[in-house]
Amino acid sequence: MFPDHPLRYALTNEMHARPFPKMEGPCTVVYLAIKQEKQAIHRDRTQDLAHLVALLDRHGAAHPTPGATHHAAKLGRHSLKWEQHTEFVSYTLYAQGISTRPFDPADFEVFPADWLADAPGQRITSMMIRVVPRPDDKPLKEALGDWFVPESLAASRVLDDSAVIAGDFRIDASGHMRFAVFSNVETGKQRTGRIVQRLCEIETYRAMSMLGFSRARGLTPTIGSLDTHLSEMMVEMTNSEVNADETLSQLLKVSAELESLGARSAFRFSATGAYDALVNQRIEILRESHLNGFQTFSEFMLRRFEPAMRTVKSTETRLATLADRARRAGELLRTRVDVERSAQNQALLASMDRRADLQLRLQHTVEGLSVVAISYYAVSLATYLLYPLGQILEISKGNLTALLTLPVIALVWLALRQVKKSLH
């Protein structure tokens, strides 16, 4: 039998593991995304499953398989779609029928208050989506004016005019985002479900992207201060009277702080870029067209969302550029310090050479004096020793001393030279 890769079926099934929900208007959709405040990517994911199981147990629904990242179940008249993502988990609940009051906060009570309080994280976004049959243009325009804030309302035809979507991206008095889907009669359940899913993704990824904007805005004062300090130090580097070692120490501190900021922000900025791309991709997939002069979702994002994302990219680039400047300045300053130390070392070596030369001359002088001193005592001893012989030979003491001086000096000099050779 032809062998399969052990992951072949698992990886293929993963492509079909998260089908779009099937929805038909009129229906009500409530959505919740929960994220841990810190280190969400390294969170204990078993807590996510435990929180899901606590909700399922309230309705006697089946539990997910161990280690599951998605699950579907029936909670009374609601259908649940649960998904676990890299940084957050999402709950989508939808049921047939709509409340008399548009976006009634009571619809969100399908999530029990005590269960929400026990959530392993914080709400990153929540929304209520009202899916209704598409009315004529006039009633549609009136509904949009009643349900949303006109100045920030975005509405458009999507998927070849099979539905109209609308939302103002504002948090209402009950703490939720509001979106509406007006689907045509002939629009199928799967297409309606895809539209709702795209709206949930657009809002969630937008909210996650804005976390990067918050980080960038918080870093701006620190980056500005470091930029000014670095510029001042680079000006000081041109002054030869400034202590290079002290400036290098300060520069290393700035460089270390920049590297620390970059390391702490790298994931958030990278994730923001990914979420930004997903927001634009999801909007593009909807294939928007204008509706009665309203701004489309893409136009809203271009005006309200894209500047924030450009700020994030600008801050990321500025931080990286500043870190590069600090490294280059450090390299230049190290070169200057090395050159100065090399000159100091050369001066020290020259001074040592002069000292050695003086010591050598002094040594030669001492050796000469030693020969004289030793010769003097040696001649005196030799004269006393040979004086009796001088009397026999009738040589005076002065003449005897004169005769002995040169040979004795020669012998002393040869002896000292031999000792010097043996020491070397």
Coordinates of N, CA and C in Angstrom, one line a residue, residues 102-322:
P102 N -34.5 47.5 18.1 CA -33.2 47.2 17.4 C -32.0 47.2 18.4
F103 N -31.2 46.2 18.3 CA -30.0 46.1 19.1 C -30.3 46.2 20.6
D104 N -31.3 45.4 21.0 CA -31.7 45.4 22.4 C -30.6 44.8 23.2
P105 N -30.1 45.5 24.3 CA -29.1 44.9 25.1 C -29.4 43.6 25.8
A106 N -30.7 43.3 25.9 CA -31.2 42.0 26.4 C -30.7 40.8 25.6
D107 N -30.5 41.1 24.3 CA -30.0 40.0 23.4 C -28.7 39.5 23.8
F108 N -27.9 40.3 24.4 CA -26.5 39.9 24.8 C -26.5 39.1 26.1
E109 N -27.7 39.1 26.7 CA -27.7 38.3 28.0 C -27.7 36.8 27.8
V110 N -27.6 36.4 26.6 CA -27.3 35.0 26.3 C -26.0 34.6 26.9
F111 N -25.1 35.6 27.1 CA -23.8 35.3 27.8 C -24.1 35.7 29.3
P112 N -24.2 34.8 30.2 CA -24.5 35.1 31.6 C -23.5 36.0 32.2
A113 N -24.0 36.9 33.1 CA -23.1 38.0 33.7 C -22.0 37.3 34.5
D114 N -22.4 36.3 35.3 CA -21.4 35.7 36.2 C -20.3 34.9 35.3
W115 N -20.8 34.4 34.2 CA -19.8 33.7 33.3 C -18.9 34.7 32.7
L116 N -19.4 35.8 32.3 CA -18.5 36.9 31.7 C -17.5 37.4 32.8
A117 N -17.9 37.5 34.0 CA -17.1 37.9 35.1 C -15.9 37.0 35.3
D118 N -16.1 35.7 35.0 CA -15.1 34.7 35.2 C -14.2 34.5 34.0
A119 N -14.3 35.3 33.0 CA -13.6 35.1 31.7 C -12.1 35.2 32.0
P120 N -11.3 34.4 31.4 CA -9.8 34.4 31.5 C -9.2 35.5 30.6
G121 N -9.6 36.7 30.9 CA -9.1 37.8 30.0 C -10.1 39.0 30.0
Q122 N -9.9 39.8 29.1 CA -10.7 41.0 29.0 C -11.4 41.1 27.6
R123 N -12.5 41.8 27.5 CA -13.2 42.0 26.3 C -12.4 42.9 25.4
I124 N -12.0 42.4 24.2 CA -11.4 43.2 23.2 C -12.4 43.9 22.3
T125 N -13.5 43.2 22.1 CA -14.6 43.7 21.3 C -15.9 42.9 21.6
S126 N -17.0 43.5 21.4 CA -18.3 42.8 21.4 C -19.2 43.5 20.4
M127 N -20.1 42.8 19.8 CA -20.9 43.4 18.8 C -22.3 42.7 18.7
M128 N -23.2 43.4 18.2 CA -24.5 42.9 17.9 C -24.8 43.2 16.5
I129 N -25.2 42.1 15.8 CA -25.5 42.2 14.3 C -27.0 41.9 14.1
R130 N -27.6 42.7 13.4 CA -29.1 42.5 13.1 C -29.2 42.2 11.7
V131 N -29.6 41.0 11.4 CA -29.8 40.5 10.0 C -31.2 40.5 9.7
V132 N -31.6 41.3 8.7 CA -33.0 41.5 8.3 C -33.1 41.5 6.8
P133 N -34.3 41.2 6.3 CA -34.5 41.3 4.8 C -34.3 42.7 4.3
R134 N -33.9 42.8 3.1 CA -33.5 44.1 2.6 C -34.8 44.9 2.2
P135 N -35.1 46.0 2.7 CA -36.2 46.8 2.3 C -35.9 47.7 1.1
D136 N -36.9 48.5 0.8 CA -36.7 49.5 -0.3 C -35.7 50.6 0.2
D137 N -35.2 51.4 -0.7 CA -34.2 52.4 -0.4 C -34.6 53.4 0.7
K138 N -35.9 53.8 0.6 CA -36.3 54.8 1.6 C -36.4 54.3 3.0
P139 N -37.1 53.1 3.2 CA -37.1 52.6 4.6 C -35.7 52.2 5.1
L140 N -34.8 51.7 4.1 CA -33.5 51.4 4.5 C -32.7 52.6 5.0
K141 N -32.8 53.7 4.3 CA -32.1 54.9 4.7 C -32.7 55.4 6.0
E142 N -34.0 55.3 6.3 CA -34.5 55.7 7.6 C -34.0 54.8 8.7
A143 N -33.9 53.5 8.5 CA -33.4 52.6 9.5 C -31.9 52.9 9.8
L144 N -31.1 53.2 8.8 CA -29.7 53.5 9.0 C -29.6 54.8 9.9
G145 N -30.5 55.8 9.6 CA -30.4 57.0 10.3 C -30.9 56.8 11.8
D146 N -31.8 55.9 12.0 CA -32.2 55.6 13.4 C -31.3 54.8 14.2
W147 N -30.6 53.9 13.5 CA -29.7 52.9 14.3 C -28.3 53.3 14.5
F148 N -27.8 54.2 13.6 CA -26.4 54.5 13.7 C -26.1 56.0 13.7
V149 N -24.9 56.4 14.1 CA -24.5 57.8 14.2 C -24.1 58.2 12.7
P150 N -24.8 59.2 12.2 CA -24.7 59.5 10.8 C -23.2 59.9 10.4
E151 N -22.6 60.7 11.2 CA -21.2 61.2 10.8 C -20.2 60.1 10.6
S152 N -20.4 59.0 11.3 CA -19.4 57.9 11.1 C -20.0 56.6 10.5
L153 N -21.2 56.8 9.9 CA -21.8 55.6 9.3 C -21.2 55.2 8.0
A154 N -20.9 53.9 7.9 CA -20.4 53.3 6.6 C -21.4 52.3 6.2
A155 N -21.8 52.4 4.9 CA -22.8 51.4 4.4 C -22.5 51.2 2.9
S156 N -22.7 50.0 2.5 CA -22.4 49.6 1.1 C -23.1 48.4 0.6
R157 N -23.2 48.3 -0.7 CA -23.7 47.0 -1.2 C -22.5 46.1 -1.3
V158 N -22.7 44.8 -1.1 CA -21.6 43.8 -1.1 C -22.0 42.6 -1.9
L159 N -20.9 41.9 -2.3 CA -21.1 40.6 -3.1 C -22.1 40.7 -4.2
D160 N -21.8 41.6 -5.1 CA -22.6 41.8 -6.3 C -24.1 42.2 -5.9
D161 N -24.2 43.1 -4.9 CA -25.5 43.6 -4.5 C -26.4 42.6 -4.0
S162 N -25.8 41.5 -3.4 CA -26.7 40.5 -2.8 C -27.1 40.9 -1.4
A163 N -26.5 42.0 -0.8 CA -26.8 42.4 0.6 C -26.3 43.8 0.8
V164 N -26.8 44.5 1.8 CA -26.2 45.8 2.2 C -25.7 45.6 3.7
I165 N -24.5 46.1 3.9 CA -24.0 46.1 5.3 C -23.8 47.5 5.8
A166 N -24.0 47.7 7.1 CA -23.8 49.0 7.6 C -23.3 48.9 9.1
G167 N -22.6 50.0 9.5 CA -22.1 50.1 10.9 C -21.4 51.4 11.0
D168 N -21.4 51.9 12.3 CA -20.7 53.2 12.6 C -19.4 53.0 13.4
F169 N -19.1 51.8 13.7 CA -17.8 51.5 14.5 C -17.7 52.3 15.8
R170 N -18.9 52.5 16.4 CA -19.0 53.2 17.7 C -19.5 52.2 18.7
I171 N -19.1 52.4 20.0 CA -19.6 51.6 21.1 C -20.8 52.3 21.6
D172 N -21.9 51.5 21.6 CA -23.2 52.1 22.1 C -23.3 52.1 23.6
A173 N -24.4 52.6 24.1 CA -24.6 52.8 25.5 C -24.5 51.4 26.3
S174 N -24.8 50.3 25.6 CA -24.7 49.0 26.3 C -23.3 48.4 26.2
G175 N -22.4 49.1 25.5 CA -21.0 48.6 25.4 C -20.7 47.7 24.2
H176 N -21.5 47.8 23.2 CA -21.3 46.9 22.1 C -21.2 47.7 20.8
M177 N -20.6 47.1 19.8 CA -20.6 47.6 18.4 C -21.9 47.2 17.8
R178 N -22.4 48.0 16.8 CA -23.6 47.7 16.1 C -23.3 47.5 14.6
F179 N -23.8 46.5 14.0 CA -23.8 46.3 12.6 C -25.1 45.7 12.1
A180 N -25.4 46.0 10.9 CA -26.7 45.5 10.3 C -26.4 44.9 8.9
V181 N -27.1 43.8 8.6 CA -27.0 43.2 7.3 C -28.4 43.1 6.8
F182 N -28.6 43.7 5.6 CA -29.9 43.7 4.9 C -29.7 42.8 3.7
S183 N -30.2 41.6 3.8 CA -29.9 40.6 2.7 C -31.1 40.5 1.8
N184 N -30.8 40.2 0.5 CA -31.9 40.1 -0.5 C -32.6 38.7 -0.2
V185 N -33.8 38.6 -0.7 CA -34.6 37.4 -0.5 C -33.9 36.2 -1.1
E186 N -33.2 36.4 -2.3 CA -32.6 35.3 -3.0 C -31.2 35.0 -2.5
T187 N -30.7 35.8 -1.5 CA -29.4 35.5 -1.0 C -29.4 34.3 -0.1
G188 N -28.6 33.3 -0.4 CA -28.6 32.1 0.4 C -28.1 32.2 1.8
K189 N -28.3 31.1 2.6 CA -27.9 31.1 4.0 C -26.4 31.1 4.1
Q190 N -25.7 30.4 3.2 CA -24.2 30.4 3.3 C -23.6 31.8 3.0
R191 N -24.2 32.5 2.0 CA -23.6 33.8 1.7 C -23.9 34.8 2.8
T192 N -25.1 34.7 3.4 CA -25.4 35.6 4.5 C -24.5 35.3 5.7
G193 N -24.2 34.0 6.0 CA -23.3 33.6 7.0 C -21.9 34.1 6.8
R194 N -21.5 34.1 5.5 CA -20.1 34.6 5.2 C -20.0 36.1 5.4
I195 N -21.1 36.8 5.1 CA -21.1 38.3 5.3 C -21.0 38.6 6.8
V196 N -21.8 37.9 7.6 CA -21.7 38.1 9.0 C -20.3 37.8 9.6
Q197 N -19.8 36.7 9.1 CA -18.4 36.3 9.6 C -17.4 37.3 9.2
R198 N -17.5 37.9 8.0 CA -16.5 38.9 7.6 C -16.7 40.1 8.5
L199 N -17.9 40.5 8.8 CA -18.1 41.7 9.7 C -17.4 41.4 11.0
C200 N -17.6 40.2 11.6 CA -17.0 39.9 12.9 C -15.5 40.0 12.8
E201 N -14.9 39.5 11.7 CA -13.5 39.5 11.5 C -12.9 40.9 11.3
I202 N -13.6 41.7 10.5 CA -13.2 43.1 10.3 C -13.1 43.9 11.6
E203 N -14.2 43.8 12.4 CA -14.2 44.5 13.7 C -13.1 44.0 14.7
T204 N -13.0 42.6 14.7 CA -12.0 42.1 15.7 C -10.6 42.4 15.3
Y205 N -10.3 42.2 14.0 CA -8.9 42.5 13.6 C -8.6 44.0 13.7
R206 N -9.6 44.9 13.4 CA -9.5 46.3 13.6 C -9.1 46.6 15.1
A207 N -9.9 46.0 16.0 CA -9.6 46.2 17.4 C -8.2 45.8 17.8
M208 N -7.8 44.6 17.3 CA -6.5 44.1 17.6 C -5.4 45.0 17.0
S209 N -5.6 45.5 15.8 CA -4.7 46.4 15.2 C -4.4 47.7 16.0
M210 N -5.5 48.2 16.6 CA -5.4 49.4 17.4 C -4.6 49.3 18.6
L211 N -4.3 48.1 19.1 CA -3.4 47.8 20.2 C -2.0 48.3 19.8
G212 N -1.6 48.1 18.6 CA -0.3 48.5 18.1 C -0.3 50.0 18.1
F213 N -1.4 50.7 17.7 CA -1.4 52.2 17.7 C -1.3 52.7 19.1
S214 N -1.9 52.1 20.1 CA -1.8 52.5 21.5 C -0.3 52.4 21.9
R215 N 0.3 51.3 21.5 CA 1.7 51.1 21.9 C 2.6 52.1 21.2
A216 N 2.4 52.4 20.0 CA 3.2 53.4 19.2 C 3.0 54.8 19.9
R217 N 1.8 55.1 20.2 CA 1.5 56.5 20.8 C 2.2 56.6 22.2
G218 N 2.2 55.5 22.9 CA 2.9 55.5 24.2 C 4.4 55.6 24.1
L219 N 5.0 55.1 23.0 CA 6.4 55.1 22.8 C 6.9 56.4 22.3
T220 N 6.0 57.2 21.7 CA 6.5 58.4 20.9 C 7.3 59.4 21.8
P221 N 6.8 59.7 23.1 CA 7.6 60.6 23.9 C 9.0 60.1 24.2
T222 N 9.0 58.8 24.5 CA 10.3 58.2 24.9 C 11.3 58.2 23.7
I223 N 10.7 57.8 22.5 CA 11.6 57.8 21.3 C 12.1 59.3 21.0
G224 N 11.2 60.3 21.2 CA 11.6 61.6 20.9 C 12.7 62.1 21.9
S225 N 12.6 61.7 23.1 CA 13.6 62.1 24.1 C 14.9 61.4 23.8
L226 N 14.9 60.1 23.4 CA 16.1 59.4 23.1 C 16.7 60.0 21.8
D227 N 15.9 60.3 20.8 CA 16.4 60.9 19.6 C 17.1 62.2 19.9
T228 N 16.6 63.1 20.7 CA 17.2 64.3 21.1 C 18.5 64.1 21.8
H229 N 18.5 63.2 22.8 CA 19.7 62.9 23.5 C 20.8 62.3 22.6
L230 N 20.4 61.4 21.7 CA 21.4 60.9 20.8 C 22.0 61.9 19.8
S231 N 21.2 62.9 19.4 CA 21.7 63.9 18.5 C 22.6 64.8 19.3
E232 N 22.4 65.1 20.5 CA 23.3 65.9 21.3 C 24.6 65.2 21.5
M233 N 24.6 63.9 21.8 CA 25.8 63.2 21.9 C 26.6 63.1 20.7
M234 N 26.0 63.0 19.5 CA 26.7 63.0 18.2 C 27.4 64.3 18.0
V235 N 26.7 65.4 18.4 CA 27.4 66.7 18.3 C 28.6 66.8 19.2
E236 N 28.5 66.3 20.4 CA 29.6 66.3 21.4 C 30.8 65.5 20.8
M237 N 30.5 64.4 20.1 CA 31.5 63.6 19.5 C 32.5 64.4 18.6
T238 N 32.0 65.5 18.0 CA 32.9 66.3 17.2 C 33.8 67.2 18.0
N239 N 33.6 67.3 19.3 CA 34.4 68.1 20.1 C 35.5 67.2 20.7
S240 N 36.8 67.5 20.3 CA 37.9 66.7 20.8 C 38.2 66.8 22.3
E241 N 37.7 67.9 22.9 CA 37.9 68.1 24.3 C 37.0 67.2 25.2
V242 N 35.9 66.7 24.6 CA 35.0 65.9 25.4 C 35.6 64.5 25.7
N243 N 35.3 64.0 26.9 CA 35.8 62.7 27.3 C 35.1 61.6 26.5
A244 N 35.8 61.0 25.6 CA 35.2 60.0 24.7 C 34.7 58.8 25.5
D245 N 35.4 58.4 26.5 CA 35.0 57.2 27.3 C 33.6 57.5 28.0
E246 N 33.4 58.6 28.5 CA 32.2 59.0 29.2 C 31.0 59.0 28.2
T247 N 31.3 59.7 27.0 CA 30.3 59.7 26.0 C 29.9 58.4 25.5
L248 N 30.9 57.5 25.3 CA 30.6 56.1 24.9 C 29.8 55.4 25.9
S249 N 30.0 55.6 27.1 CA 29.2 54.9 28.2 C 27.7 55.4 28.1
Q250 N 27.5 56.7 27.9 CA 26.1 57.2 27.7 C 25.5 56.7 26.5
L251 N 26.3 56.6 25.4 CA 25.8 56.1 24.1 C 25.4 54.6 24.2
L252 N 26.1 53.8 25.0 CA 25.8 52.4 25.1 C 24.5 52.3 25.9
K253 N 24.2 53.2 26.9 CA 23.0 53.2 27.6 C 21.8 53.5 26.7
V254 N 21.9 54.5 25.9 CA 20.9 54.8 24.9 C 20.6 53.7 23.9
S255 N 21.7 53.1 23.4 CA 21.6 52.0 22.5 C 20.9 50.8 23.2
A256 N 21.2 50.5 24.4 CA 20.6 49.4 25.1 C 19.1 49.7 25.4
E257 N 18.8 50.9 25.7 CA 17.3 51.2 25.9 C 16.6 51.1 24.6
L258 N 17.2 51.5 23.5 CA 16.5 51.4 22.2 C 16.3 50.0 21.8
E259 N 17.3 49.1 22.0 CA 17.2 47.7 21.7 C 16.1 47.1 22.6
S260 N 16.0 47.5 23.9 CA 15.0 47.0 24.8 C 13.6 47.4 24.3
L261 N 13.4 48.7 23.9 CA 12.1 49.1 23.3 C 11.7 48.3 22.1
G262 N 12.7 48.1 21.2 CA 12.5 47.4 20.0 C 12.1 45.9 20.3
A263 N 12.7 45.3 21.2 CA 12.4 43.9 21.5 C 11.0 43.8 22.1
R264 N 10.7 44.7 23.0 CA 9.3 44.7 23.7 C 8.2 45.0 22.7
S265 N 8.5 45.7 21.7 CA 7.5 46.2 20.7 C 7.4 45.4 19.4
A266 N 8.4 44.5 19.2 CA 8.5 43.9 17.9 C 7.3 43.0 17.6
F267 N 6.8 42.2 18.6 CA 5.7 41.3 18.3 C 4.4 42.2 18.1
R268 N 4.2 43.2 18.9 CA 3.0 44.0 18.8 C 2.9 44.7 17.4
F269 N 4.1 45.3 17.0 CA 4.1 46.0 15.7 C 3.9 45.0 14.6
S270 N 4.6 43.8 14.7 CA 4.4 42.8 13.6 C 3.0 42.3 13.6
A271 N 2.4 42.0 14.7 CA 1.0 41.6 14.7 C 0.1 42.6 14.2
T272 N 0.3 43.9 14.5 CA -0.5 45.0 14.0 C -0.5 45.0 12.4
G273 N 0.7 44.8 11.9 CA 0.8 44.8 10.4 C 0.0 43.6 9.8
A274 N 0.0 42.5 10.5 CA -0.8 41.3 10.0 C -2.3 41.6 10.2
Y275 N -2.7 42.1 11.3 CA -4.1 42.4 11.5 C -4.6 43.5 10.5
D276 N -3.8 44.5 10.2 CA -4.1 45.5 9.3 C -4.4 44.9 7.9
A277 N -3.5 44.0 7.5 CA -3.6 43.3 6.2 C -4.9 42.5 6.2
L278 N -5.2 41.8 7.3 CA -6.5 41.0 7.3 C -7.7 41.9 7.2
V279 N -7.7 43.1 7.9 CA -8.8 44.0 7.8 C -9.1 44.4 6.3
N280 N -8.0 44.8 5.6 CA -8.2 45.2 4.3 C -8.6 44.1 3.3
Q281 N -8.0 42.9 3.7 CA -8.4 41.7 2.8 C -9.8 41.3 3.0
R282 N -10.3 41.4 4.2 CA -11.7 41.0 4.5 C -12.7 42.0 3.8
I283 N -12.3 43.3 3.8 CA -13.2 44.3 3.2 C -13.1 44.1 1.7
E284 N -11.9 43.8 1.1 CA -11.8 43.6 -0.3 C -12.6 42.4 -0.8
I285 N -12.7 41.3 0.0 CA -13.4 40.2 -0.3 C -14.9 40.5 -0.5
L286 N -15.4 41.4 0.3 CA -16.9 41.8 0.2 C -17.3 42.5 -1.1
R287 N -16.3 42.9 -1.8 CA -16.6 43.6 -3.1 C -17.6 44.7 -3.0
E288 N -17.3 45.7 -2.3 CA -18.2 46.8 -2.0 C -18.5 47.6 -3.3
S289 N -19.7 48.2 -3.2 CA -20.1 49.2 -4.2 C -20.9 50.3 -3.4
H290 N -21.0 51.5 -3.9 CA -21.6 52.6 -3.1 C -23.1 52.4 -3.0
L291 N -23.6 52.9 -1.9 CA -25.1 52.9 -1.6 C -25.5 54.3 -1.3
N292 N -26.3 54.9 -2.2 CA -27.0 56.2 -1.9 C -26.1 57.2 -1.3
G293 N -24.8 57.3 -1.7 CA -23.9 58.4 -1.2 C -23.3 58.1 0.1
F294 N -23.5 57.0 0.7 CA -22.8 56.6 2.0 C -21.4 56.2 1.7
Q295 N -20.5 56.5 2.7 CA -19.2 56.0 2.5 C -19.1 54.5 2.7
T296 N -18.2 53.9 2.0 CA -18.1 52.4 2.1 C -17.2 52.1 3.3
F297 N -17.1 50.8 3.6 CA -16.2 50.4 4.7 C -14.8 50.7 4.3
S298 N -14.4 50.5 3.1 CA -13.0 50.7 2.7 C -12.7 52.2 2.8
E299 N -13.6 53.1 2.4 CA -13.4 54.5 2.6 C -13.3 55.0 4.0
F300 N -14.2 54.4 4.8 CA -14.1 54.7 6.3 C -12.8 54.3 6.8
M301 N -12.3 53.1 6.5 CA -11.0 52.7 7.0 C -9.9 53.5 6.5
L302 N -10.0 54.0 5.2 CA -8.9 54.8 4.7 C -8.8 56.1 5.4
R303 N -9.9 56.6 5.9 CA -10.0 57.9 6.5 C -9.7 57.8 8.0
R304 N -10.3 56.8 8.7 CA -10.2 56.7 10.1 C -9.2 55.7 10.7
F305 N -9.0 54.6 9.9 CA -8.2 53.5 10.4 C -6.7 53.5 9.9
E306 N -6.6 53.9 8.6 CA -5.3 53.8 7.9 C -4.3 54.8 8.5
P307 N -4.7 56.0 8.9 CA -3.7 56.9 9.5 C -3.1 56.3 10.8
A308 N -3.9 55.6 11.6 CA -3.4 54.9 12.8 C -2.4 53.9 12.4
M309 N -2.6 53.1 11.4 CA -1.7 52.1 11.0 C -0.4 52.7 10.4
R310 N -0.6 53.8 9.7 CA 0.7 54.5 9.2 C 1.5 55.0 10.4
T311 N 0.8 55.4 11.5 CA 1.5 55.9 12.7 C 2.3 54.7 13.3
V312 N 1.7 53.5 13.3 CA 2.4 52.4 13.8 C 3.7 52.0 13.0
K313 N 3.5 52.0 11.7 CA 4.6 51.7 10.8 C 5.7 52.8 10.9
S314 N 5.3 54.0 11.0 CA 6.2 55.1 11.2 C 7.0 55.0 12.5
T315 N 6.3 54.6 13.6 CA 7.0 54.5 14.8 C 8.0 53.3 14.8
E316 N 7.5 52.2 14.2 CA 8.4 51.0 14.1 C 9.7 51.4 13.3
T317 N 9.5 52.1 12.1 CA 10.6 52.5 11.3 C 11.5 53.4 12.0
R318 N 10.9 54.4 12.8 CA 11.7 55.4 13.5 C 12.5 54.7 14.6
L319 N 11.9 53.7 15.3 CA 12.7 53.0 16.3 C 13.8 52.2 15.8
A320 N 13.6 51.6 14.6 CA 14.7 50.8 14.0 C 15.8 51.7 13.5
T321 N 15.4 52.8 12.9 CA 16.4 53.8 12.4 C 17.2 54.4 13.5
L322 N 16.5 54.7 14.6 CA 17.2 55.3 15.8 C 18.2 54.3 16.3

